[in-house]
Coordinates of C-alpha atoms and ligand atoms in Angstrom, one line a residue:
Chain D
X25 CA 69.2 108.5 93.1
X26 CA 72.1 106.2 93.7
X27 CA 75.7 108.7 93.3
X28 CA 77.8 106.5 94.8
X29 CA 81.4 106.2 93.0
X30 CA 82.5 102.5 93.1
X31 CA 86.1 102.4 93.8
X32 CA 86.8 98.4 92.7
X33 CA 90.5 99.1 93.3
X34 CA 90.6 98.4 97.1
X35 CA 89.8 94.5 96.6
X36 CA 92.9 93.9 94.3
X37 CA 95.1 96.2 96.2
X38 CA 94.2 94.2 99.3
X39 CA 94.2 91.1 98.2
X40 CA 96.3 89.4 99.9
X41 CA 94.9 90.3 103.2
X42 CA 91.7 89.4 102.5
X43 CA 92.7 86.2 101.1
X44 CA 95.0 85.3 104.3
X45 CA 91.0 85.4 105.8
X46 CA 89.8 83.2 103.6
X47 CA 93.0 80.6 104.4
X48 CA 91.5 80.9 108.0
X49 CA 87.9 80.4 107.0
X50 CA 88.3 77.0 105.1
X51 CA 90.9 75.8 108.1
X52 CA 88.3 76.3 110.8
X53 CA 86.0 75.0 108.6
X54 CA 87.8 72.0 108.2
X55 CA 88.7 71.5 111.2
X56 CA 85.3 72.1 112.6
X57 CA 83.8 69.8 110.5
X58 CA 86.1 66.7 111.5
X59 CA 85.5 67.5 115.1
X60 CA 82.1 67.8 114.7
X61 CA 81.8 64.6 113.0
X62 CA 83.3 63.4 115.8
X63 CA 81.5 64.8 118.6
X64 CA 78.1 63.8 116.6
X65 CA 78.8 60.4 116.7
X66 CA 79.5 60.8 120.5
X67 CA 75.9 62.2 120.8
X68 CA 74.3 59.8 118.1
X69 CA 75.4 56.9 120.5
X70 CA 74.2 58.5 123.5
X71 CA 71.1 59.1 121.7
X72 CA 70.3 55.4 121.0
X73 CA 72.1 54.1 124.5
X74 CA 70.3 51.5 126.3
X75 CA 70.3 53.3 129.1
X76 CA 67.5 56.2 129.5
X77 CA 69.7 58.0 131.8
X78 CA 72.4 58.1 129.4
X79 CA 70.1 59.1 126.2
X80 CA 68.7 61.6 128.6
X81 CA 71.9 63.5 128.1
X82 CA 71.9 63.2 124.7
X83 CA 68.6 64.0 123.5
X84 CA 69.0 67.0 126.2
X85 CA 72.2 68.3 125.1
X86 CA 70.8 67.9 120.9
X87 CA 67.3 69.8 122.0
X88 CA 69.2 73.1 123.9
X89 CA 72.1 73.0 121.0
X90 CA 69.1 72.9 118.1
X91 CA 66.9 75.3 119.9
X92 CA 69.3 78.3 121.2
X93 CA 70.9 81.0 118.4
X94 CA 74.5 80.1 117.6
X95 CA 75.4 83.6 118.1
X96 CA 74.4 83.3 121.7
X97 CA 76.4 80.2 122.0
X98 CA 79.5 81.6 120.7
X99 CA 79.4 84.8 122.9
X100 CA 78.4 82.0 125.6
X101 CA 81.7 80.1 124.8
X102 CA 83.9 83.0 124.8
X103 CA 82.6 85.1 127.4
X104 CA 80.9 83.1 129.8
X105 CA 83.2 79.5 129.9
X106 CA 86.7 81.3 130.5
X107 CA 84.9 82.4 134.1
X108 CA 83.0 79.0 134.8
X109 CA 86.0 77.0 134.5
X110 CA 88.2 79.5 134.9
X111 CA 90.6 78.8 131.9
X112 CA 92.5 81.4 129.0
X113 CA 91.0 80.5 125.4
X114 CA 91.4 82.8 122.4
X115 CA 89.0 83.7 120.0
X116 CA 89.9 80.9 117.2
X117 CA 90.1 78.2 119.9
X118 CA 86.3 79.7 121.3
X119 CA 84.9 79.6 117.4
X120 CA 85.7 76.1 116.7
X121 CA 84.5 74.9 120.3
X122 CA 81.5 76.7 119.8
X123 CA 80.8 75.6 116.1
X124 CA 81.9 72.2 116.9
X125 CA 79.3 71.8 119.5
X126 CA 76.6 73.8 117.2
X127 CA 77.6 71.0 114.5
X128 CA 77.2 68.0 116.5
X129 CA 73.9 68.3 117.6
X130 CA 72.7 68.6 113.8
X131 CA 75.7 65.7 112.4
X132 CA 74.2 63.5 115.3
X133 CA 70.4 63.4 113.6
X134 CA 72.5 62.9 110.5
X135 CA 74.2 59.6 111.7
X136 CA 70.5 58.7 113.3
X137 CA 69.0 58.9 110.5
X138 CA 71.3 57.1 107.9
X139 CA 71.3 54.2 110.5
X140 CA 67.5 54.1 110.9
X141 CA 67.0 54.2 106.9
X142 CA 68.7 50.3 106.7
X143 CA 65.8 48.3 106.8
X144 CA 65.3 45.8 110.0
X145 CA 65.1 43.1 107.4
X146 CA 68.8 43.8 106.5
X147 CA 69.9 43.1 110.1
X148 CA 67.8 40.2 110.4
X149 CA 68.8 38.5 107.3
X150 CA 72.4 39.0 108.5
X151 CA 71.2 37.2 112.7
X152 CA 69.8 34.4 111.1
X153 CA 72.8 33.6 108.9
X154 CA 74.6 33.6 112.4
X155 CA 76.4 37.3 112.0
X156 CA 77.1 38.5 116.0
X157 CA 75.1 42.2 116.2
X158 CA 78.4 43.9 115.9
X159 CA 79.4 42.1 112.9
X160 CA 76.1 42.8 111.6
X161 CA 76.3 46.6 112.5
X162 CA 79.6 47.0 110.9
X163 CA 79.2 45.0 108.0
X164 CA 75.9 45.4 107.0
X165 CA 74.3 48.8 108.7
X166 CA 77.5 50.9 108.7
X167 CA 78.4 50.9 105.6
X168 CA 75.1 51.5 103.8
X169 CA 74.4 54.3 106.5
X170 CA 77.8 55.9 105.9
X171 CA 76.9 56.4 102.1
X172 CA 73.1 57.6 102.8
X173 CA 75.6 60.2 105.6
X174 CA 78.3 61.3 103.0
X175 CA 76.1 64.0 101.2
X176 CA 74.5 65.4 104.1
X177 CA 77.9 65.7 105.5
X178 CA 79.2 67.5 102.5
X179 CA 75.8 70.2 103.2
X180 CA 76.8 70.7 107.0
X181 CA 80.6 72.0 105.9
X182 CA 78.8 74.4 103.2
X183 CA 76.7 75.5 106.3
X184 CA 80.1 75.7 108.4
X185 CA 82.0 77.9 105.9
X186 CA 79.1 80.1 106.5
X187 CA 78.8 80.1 109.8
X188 CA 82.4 80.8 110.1
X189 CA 81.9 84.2 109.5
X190 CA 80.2 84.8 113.1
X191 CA 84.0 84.2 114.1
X192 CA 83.7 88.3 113.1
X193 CA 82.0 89.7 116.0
X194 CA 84.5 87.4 118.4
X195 CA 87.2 89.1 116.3
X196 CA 88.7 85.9 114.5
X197 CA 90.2 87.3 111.2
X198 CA 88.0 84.7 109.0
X199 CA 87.5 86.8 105.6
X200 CA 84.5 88.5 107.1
X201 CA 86.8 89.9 109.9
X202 CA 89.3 91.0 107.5
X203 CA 86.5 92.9 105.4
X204 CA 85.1 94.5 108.6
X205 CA 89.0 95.8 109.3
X206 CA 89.9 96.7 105.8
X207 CA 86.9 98.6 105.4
X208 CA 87.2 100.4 108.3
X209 CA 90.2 101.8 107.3
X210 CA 89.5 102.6 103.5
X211 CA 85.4 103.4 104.3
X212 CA 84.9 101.1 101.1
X213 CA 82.3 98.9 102.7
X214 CA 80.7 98.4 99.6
X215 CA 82.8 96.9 97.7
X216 CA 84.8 95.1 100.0
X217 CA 81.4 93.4 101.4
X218 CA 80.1 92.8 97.9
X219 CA 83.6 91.1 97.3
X220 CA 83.1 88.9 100.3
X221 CA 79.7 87.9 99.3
X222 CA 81.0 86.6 95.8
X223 CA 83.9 85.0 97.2
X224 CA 81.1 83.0 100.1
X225 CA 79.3 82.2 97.0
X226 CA 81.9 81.0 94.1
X227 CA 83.3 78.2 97.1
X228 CA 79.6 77.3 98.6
X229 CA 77.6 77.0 95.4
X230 CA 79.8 74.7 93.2
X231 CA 80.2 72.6 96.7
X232 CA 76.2 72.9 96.9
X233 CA 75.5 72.0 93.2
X234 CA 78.2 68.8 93.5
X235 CA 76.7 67.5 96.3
X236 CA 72.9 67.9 94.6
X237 CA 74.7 65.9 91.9
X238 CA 76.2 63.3 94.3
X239 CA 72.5 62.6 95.9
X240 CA 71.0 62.2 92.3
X241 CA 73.4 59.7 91.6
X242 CA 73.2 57.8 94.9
X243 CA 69.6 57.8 94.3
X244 CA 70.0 55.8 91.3
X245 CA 70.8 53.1 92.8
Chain P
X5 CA 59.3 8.4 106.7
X6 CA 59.8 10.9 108.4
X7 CA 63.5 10.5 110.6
X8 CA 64.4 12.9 113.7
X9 CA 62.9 15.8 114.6
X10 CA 65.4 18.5 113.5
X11 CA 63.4 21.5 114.8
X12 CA 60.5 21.6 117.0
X13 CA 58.4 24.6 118.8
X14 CA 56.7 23.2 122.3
X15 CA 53.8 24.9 123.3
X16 CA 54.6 28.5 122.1
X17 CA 52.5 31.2 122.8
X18 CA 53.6 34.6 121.7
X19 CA 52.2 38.0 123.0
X20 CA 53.0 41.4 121.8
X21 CA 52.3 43.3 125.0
X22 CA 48.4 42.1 125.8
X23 CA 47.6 40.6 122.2
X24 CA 48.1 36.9 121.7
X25 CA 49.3 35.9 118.5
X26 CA 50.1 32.4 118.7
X27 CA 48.4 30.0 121.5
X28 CA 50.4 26.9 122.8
X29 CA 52.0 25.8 119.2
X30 CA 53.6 22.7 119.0
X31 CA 55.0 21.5 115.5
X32 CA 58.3 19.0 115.0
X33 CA 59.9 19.0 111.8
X34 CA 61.6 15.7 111.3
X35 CA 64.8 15.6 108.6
X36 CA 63.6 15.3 104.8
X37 CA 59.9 16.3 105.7
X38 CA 58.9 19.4 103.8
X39 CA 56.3 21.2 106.2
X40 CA 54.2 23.7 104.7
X41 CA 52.0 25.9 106.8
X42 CA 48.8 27.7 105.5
X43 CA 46.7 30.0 106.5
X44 CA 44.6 33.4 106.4
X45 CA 46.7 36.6 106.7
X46 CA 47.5 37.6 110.1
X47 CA 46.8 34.1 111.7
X48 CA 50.5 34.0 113.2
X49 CA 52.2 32.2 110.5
X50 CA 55.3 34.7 110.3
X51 CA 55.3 35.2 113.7
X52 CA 55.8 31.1 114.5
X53 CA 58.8 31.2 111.9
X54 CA 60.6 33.8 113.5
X55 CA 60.3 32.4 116.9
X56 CA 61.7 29.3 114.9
X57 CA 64.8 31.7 113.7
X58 CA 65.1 33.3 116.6
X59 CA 63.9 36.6 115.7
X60 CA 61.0 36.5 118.3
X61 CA 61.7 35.1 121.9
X62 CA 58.5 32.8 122.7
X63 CA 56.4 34.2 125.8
X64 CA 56.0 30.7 126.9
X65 CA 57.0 27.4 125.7
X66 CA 60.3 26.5 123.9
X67 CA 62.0 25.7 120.9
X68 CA 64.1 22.5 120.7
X69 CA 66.5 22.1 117.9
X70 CA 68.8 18.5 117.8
X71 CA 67.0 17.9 121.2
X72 CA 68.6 20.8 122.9
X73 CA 66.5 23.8 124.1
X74 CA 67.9 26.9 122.2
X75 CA 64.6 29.6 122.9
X76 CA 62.2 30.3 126.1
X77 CA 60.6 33.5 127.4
X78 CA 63.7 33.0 129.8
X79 CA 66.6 31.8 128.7
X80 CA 69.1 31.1 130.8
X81 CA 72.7 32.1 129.5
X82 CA 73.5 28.3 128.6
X83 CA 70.3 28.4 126.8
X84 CA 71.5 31.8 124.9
X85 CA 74.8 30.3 124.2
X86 CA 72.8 27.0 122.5
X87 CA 70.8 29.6 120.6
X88 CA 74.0 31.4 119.5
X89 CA 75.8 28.0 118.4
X90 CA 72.7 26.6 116.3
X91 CA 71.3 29.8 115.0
X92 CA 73.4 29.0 111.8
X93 CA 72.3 26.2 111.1
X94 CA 68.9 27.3 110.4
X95 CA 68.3 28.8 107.2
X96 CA 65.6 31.4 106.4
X97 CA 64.2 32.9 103.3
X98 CA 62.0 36.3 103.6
X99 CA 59.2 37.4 101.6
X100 CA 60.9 40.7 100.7
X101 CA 64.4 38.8 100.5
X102 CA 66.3 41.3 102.4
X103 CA 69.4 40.9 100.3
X104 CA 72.4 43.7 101.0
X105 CA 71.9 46.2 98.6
X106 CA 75.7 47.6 98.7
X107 CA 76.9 44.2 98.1
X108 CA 77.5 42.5 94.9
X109 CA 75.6 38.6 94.4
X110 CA 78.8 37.0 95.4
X111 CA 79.3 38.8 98.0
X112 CA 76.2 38.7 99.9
X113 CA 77.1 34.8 99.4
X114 CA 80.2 34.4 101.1
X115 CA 80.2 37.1 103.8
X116 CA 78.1 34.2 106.4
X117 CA 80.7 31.7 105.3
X118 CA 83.8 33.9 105.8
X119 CA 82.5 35.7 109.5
X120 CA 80.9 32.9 110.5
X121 CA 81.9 29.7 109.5
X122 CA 85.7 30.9 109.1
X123 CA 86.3 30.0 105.5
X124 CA 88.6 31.1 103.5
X125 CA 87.8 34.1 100.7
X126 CA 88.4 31.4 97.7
X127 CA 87.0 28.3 99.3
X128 CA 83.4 30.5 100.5
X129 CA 83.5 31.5 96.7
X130 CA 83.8 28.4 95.6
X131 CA 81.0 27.4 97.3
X132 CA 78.8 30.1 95.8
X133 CA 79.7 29.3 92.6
X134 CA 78.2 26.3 92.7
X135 CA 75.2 27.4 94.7
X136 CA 74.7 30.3 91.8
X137 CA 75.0 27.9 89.2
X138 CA 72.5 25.9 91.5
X139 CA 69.7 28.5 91.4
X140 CA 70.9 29.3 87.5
X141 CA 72.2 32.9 88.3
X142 CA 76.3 32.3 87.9
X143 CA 76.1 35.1 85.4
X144 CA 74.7 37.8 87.7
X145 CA 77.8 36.8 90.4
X146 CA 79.0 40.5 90.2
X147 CA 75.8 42.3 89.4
X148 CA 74.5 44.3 92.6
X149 CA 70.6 42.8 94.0
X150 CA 68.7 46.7 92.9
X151 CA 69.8 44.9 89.1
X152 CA 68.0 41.8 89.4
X153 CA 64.4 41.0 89.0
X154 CA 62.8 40.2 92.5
X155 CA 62.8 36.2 90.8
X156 CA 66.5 36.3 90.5
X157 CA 66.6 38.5 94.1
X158 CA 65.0 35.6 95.6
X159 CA 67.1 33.1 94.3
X160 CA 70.4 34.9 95.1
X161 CA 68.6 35.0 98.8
X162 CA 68.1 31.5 99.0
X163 CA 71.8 30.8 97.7
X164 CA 72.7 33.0 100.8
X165 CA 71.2 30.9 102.9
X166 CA 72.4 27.3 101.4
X167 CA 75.9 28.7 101.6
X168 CA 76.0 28.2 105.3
X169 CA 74.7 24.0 105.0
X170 CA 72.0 24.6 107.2
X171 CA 70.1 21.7 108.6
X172 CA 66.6 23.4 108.4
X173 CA 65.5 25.9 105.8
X174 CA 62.5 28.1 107.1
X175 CA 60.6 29.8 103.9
X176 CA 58.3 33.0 104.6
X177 CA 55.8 33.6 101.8
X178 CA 58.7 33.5 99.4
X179 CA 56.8 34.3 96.1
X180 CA 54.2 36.7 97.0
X181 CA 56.2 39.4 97.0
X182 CA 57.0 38.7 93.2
X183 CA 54.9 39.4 89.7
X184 CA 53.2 35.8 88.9
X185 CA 55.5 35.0 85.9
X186 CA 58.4 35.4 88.4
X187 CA 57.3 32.7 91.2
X188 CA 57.7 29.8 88.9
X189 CA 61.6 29.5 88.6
X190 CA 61.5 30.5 92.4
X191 CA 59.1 27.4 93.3
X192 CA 61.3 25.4 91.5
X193 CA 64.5 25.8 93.2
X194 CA 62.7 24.6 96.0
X195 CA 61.2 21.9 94.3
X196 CA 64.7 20.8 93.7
X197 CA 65.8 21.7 97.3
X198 CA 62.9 19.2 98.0
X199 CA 64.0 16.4 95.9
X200 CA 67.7 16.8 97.3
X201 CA 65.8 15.9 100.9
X202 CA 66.4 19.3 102.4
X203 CA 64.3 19.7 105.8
X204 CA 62.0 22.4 104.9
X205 CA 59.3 24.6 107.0
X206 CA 57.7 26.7 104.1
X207 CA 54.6 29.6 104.7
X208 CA 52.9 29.5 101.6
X209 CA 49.7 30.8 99.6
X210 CA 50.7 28.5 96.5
X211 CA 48.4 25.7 96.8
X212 CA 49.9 23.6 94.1
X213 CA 53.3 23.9 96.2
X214 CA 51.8 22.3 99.4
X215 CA 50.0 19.5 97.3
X216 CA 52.7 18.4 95.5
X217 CA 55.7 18.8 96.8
X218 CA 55.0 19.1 100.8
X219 CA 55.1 16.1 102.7
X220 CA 52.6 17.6 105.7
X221 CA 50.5 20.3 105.7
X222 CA 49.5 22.8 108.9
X223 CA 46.5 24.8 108.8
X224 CA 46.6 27.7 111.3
X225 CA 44.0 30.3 111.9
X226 CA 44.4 32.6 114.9
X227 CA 47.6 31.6 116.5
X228 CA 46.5 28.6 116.8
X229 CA 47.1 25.0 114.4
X230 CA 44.0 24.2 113.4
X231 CA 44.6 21.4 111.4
X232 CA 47.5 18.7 110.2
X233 CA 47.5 16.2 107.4
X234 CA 49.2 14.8 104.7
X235 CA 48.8 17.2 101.6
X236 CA 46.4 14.5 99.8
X237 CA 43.5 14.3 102.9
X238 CA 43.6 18.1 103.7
X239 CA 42.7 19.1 100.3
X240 CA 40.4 16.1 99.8
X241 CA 38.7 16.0 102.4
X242 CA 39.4 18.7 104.9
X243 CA 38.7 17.8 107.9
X244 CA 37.5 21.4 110.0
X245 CA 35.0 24.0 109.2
X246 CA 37.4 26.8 108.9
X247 CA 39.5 24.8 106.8
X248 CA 36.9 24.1 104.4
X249 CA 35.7 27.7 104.2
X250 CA 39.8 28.6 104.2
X251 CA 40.5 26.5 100.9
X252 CA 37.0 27.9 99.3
X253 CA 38.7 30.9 98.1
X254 CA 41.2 29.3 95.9
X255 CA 38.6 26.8 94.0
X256 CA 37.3 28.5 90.8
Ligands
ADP18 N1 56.1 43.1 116.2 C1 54.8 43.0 116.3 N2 54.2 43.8 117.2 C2 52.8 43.8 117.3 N3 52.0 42.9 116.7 C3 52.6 42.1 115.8 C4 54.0 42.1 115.5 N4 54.2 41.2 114.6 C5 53.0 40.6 114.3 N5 52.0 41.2 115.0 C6 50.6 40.8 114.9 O1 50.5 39.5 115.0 C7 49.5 39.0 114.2 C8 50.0 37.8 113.3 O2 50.9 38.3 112.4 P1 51.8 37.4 111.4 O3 52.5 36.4 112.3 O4 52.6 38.3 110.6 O5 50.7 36.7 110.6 P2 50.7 36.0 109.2 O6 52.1 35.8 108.8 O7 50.0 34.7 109.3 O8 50.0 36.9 108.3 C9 49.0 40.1 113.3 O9 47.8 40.6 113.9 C10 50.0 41.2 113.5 O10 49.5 42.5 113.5
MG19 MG1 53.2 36.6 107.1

């Protein structure tokens, strides 16, 4: 029933190229994850603006991000912006616009969520002691939401290494790209995409397990 | 006895949106009086203490502290600034203690005295130290509040609040959060406090707490005061029904 010959030697005899894929998977991973942490702070404070214009925008902008495929928005990015505004961006530059964005709209209800967990109580303790609300925010909200934050954070780059590999159909050579190349020129799809699915899983299930770990002990507490 | 008033609430009403929860309250504390307020659950008594802390603005009347207006439904910005200015000089104690869990004892201590008051790191830890050693927890200075029992939690809270000298010290059902055996050493803190002629405004279910050691009680029911006495004549001879039927449930 199943006659195909496994032919293992294509991974080790292409090693190198597949592994200069995996360099540019965990640097746009990176990379994307800073940004995003960034830009979903940005969003978190429009979010809980003052204004109802203002958090329009950002509850908006979260709702389209959350509820649209991230394929779509990457073919969006690198098709569609270049004509809109007009401008030249290559396929890496498209990927970590369009995973940034992708990001920020979850990292966002991260941040809101790790704020809204310190108890009222907490801030009121520190107003009647005579702490300004920005003294209060920094001293006694930000620090406690930035722990409950710091796992969750750690789960959205596991998700970003695997998002990464959409960078494929935009051809960015991430690892998945490199597979899709190396196999078409050796036909050894099989091996090479079993490789690629090992490799995935050896860097995102430690990562996954750690973090598991992390929230135990935070937990504790 | 008593002196000045130190803290006074003028005819405050407060409303969340159409529901009244306290009608035209008016209570002074003078210096050195220990004021404790009783009541049924859900009468207003929280509510009055956090328009006294600032926490609530009043929808009508004021609050007056050192004879200068610091809260009204409208405060102008000179009022604001007043409310800014005094706000740390009034000292508050929560039922669930709200300490800062990612802070050790010490430091939950001295951060007030360092942002607010300006001190320096050694100087606001010398001042804990002798506040800790106060309320008998100097050996739990470095442990973090989730260690302590919610006794010693308590304690370390009303340390907090000492650590800033404040004038007034406002007390929110600060035992019935804790285990029975754990309200004692609590209660006698501010029995000491007490003694020492701190100004106090203490909510309170322990009965024993308002007899002996209060110097006025308040009866509310419904937002509104019902009743005021010295501890001795309100529960010996009460003077209102509800107050009466109010006391009833902690004969046996
Ligand atoms: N923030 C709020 N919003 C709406 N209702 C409130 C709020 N705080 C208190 N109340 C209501 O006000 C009433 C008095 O509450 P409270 O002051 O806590 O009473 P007490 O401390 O005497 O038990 C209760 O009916 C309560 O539900
Ligand atoms: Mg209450």
């Amino acid at each position: 029933m199943f006659k195909y010959q496994f032919r293992w030697d294509v991974i080790p005899n292409n090693l190198d190229f597949l592994f200069s894929g995996l360099n540019t998977t965990l640097i746009l991973s990176a990379l994307t994850l800073v940004l995003a942490m960034i830009g979903g702070l940005v969003i978190a404070l429009l979010d809980m603006s003052r204004y109802r214009p203002v958090r329009l925008v950002g509850v908006g902008f979260g709702e389209v991000i959350r509820n649209t495929p991230i394929l779509v928005q990457l073919l969006w990015v690198y098709y569609v912006l270049p004509i809109v505004f007009s401008l030249r961006i290559d396929a890496f530059t498209a990927l970590v616009i369009g995973l940034t964005v992708y990001q920020s709209a979850f990292i966002s209800e991260v941040y809101r969520a790790g704020i809204q967990a310190v108890p009222k109580g907490h801030r009121e303790a520190a107003q009647v002691l005579g702490l300004t609300q920005i003294q209060a925010f920094r001293r006694i909200v930000l620090p406690q939401a930035i722990r409950m934050t710091l796992p969750p954070l750690a789960s959205n780059f596991v998700q970003l290494i695997k998002f990464s590999s959409l960078g494929a159909v935009i051809s960015v050579t991430e690892i998945t790209r490199r597979g899709m190349e190396l196999s078409s020129s050796t036909f050894r799809p099989l091996e090479i995409f079993t490789f690629i699915a090992v490799v995935y899983f050896f860097i995102c299930w430690p990562l996954a397990m750690a973090i598991r770990l992390w929230e135990r002990r935070l937990a504790l507490r | 006895m008593p002196g000045t008033a130190i803290i006074a609430a003028e005819g405050v009403s407060k409303r969340f949106d159409t529901h009244e929860v306290l009608t035209r309250v008016s209570l002074s504390v003078a210096e050195r009086e220990v004021v404790c307020v009783v009541g049924p659950s859900g009468s207003g008594k929280t509510t009055l203490l956090r328009c006294f802390a600032l926490l609530e603005t009043p929808s009508e009347g004021r609050v007056v502290m050192d004879g200068q207006v610091i809260a009204t439904s409208e405060p102008t910005p000179a009022i604001k600034k007043a409310g800014r200015v005094v706000r740390a000089n009034i000292g508050m104690v929560f039922q669930h203690f709200n300490l800062w869990p990612h802070m050790s004892v010490l430091e939950n201590v001295i951060e007030a005295p360092m942002l607010v008051r300006g001190l320096k790191r050694k100087d606001a830890v010398a001042v804990a130290d002798r506040l800790l050693d106060k309320v008998g927890l100097s050996d739990k200075r470095d442990a973090y509040p989730g260690r302590l029992s919610g006794g010693q939690q308590q304690r370390v809270a009303i340390a907090r609040a000492l650590a800033m000298s404040p004038k007034v010290m406002l007390f929110d059902e600060p035992t019935s959060a804790l285990d029975p055996e754990l309200r004692r050493e609590v209660l006698l803190v501010m029995r000491q406090l007490a003694a020492e002629g701190m100004t106090m405004l203490v909510v309170t279910h322990e009965m024993g707490f308002a007899r002996h050691v209060g110097t006025r009680v308040v009866f509310m029911d419904r937002g509104e005061i019902v009743e005021e006495s010295v501890p001795a004549q309100f529960f010996g001879s009460p003077r209102t029904e509800r107050a009466q039927r109010f006391l009833q449930q902690f004969e046996d």
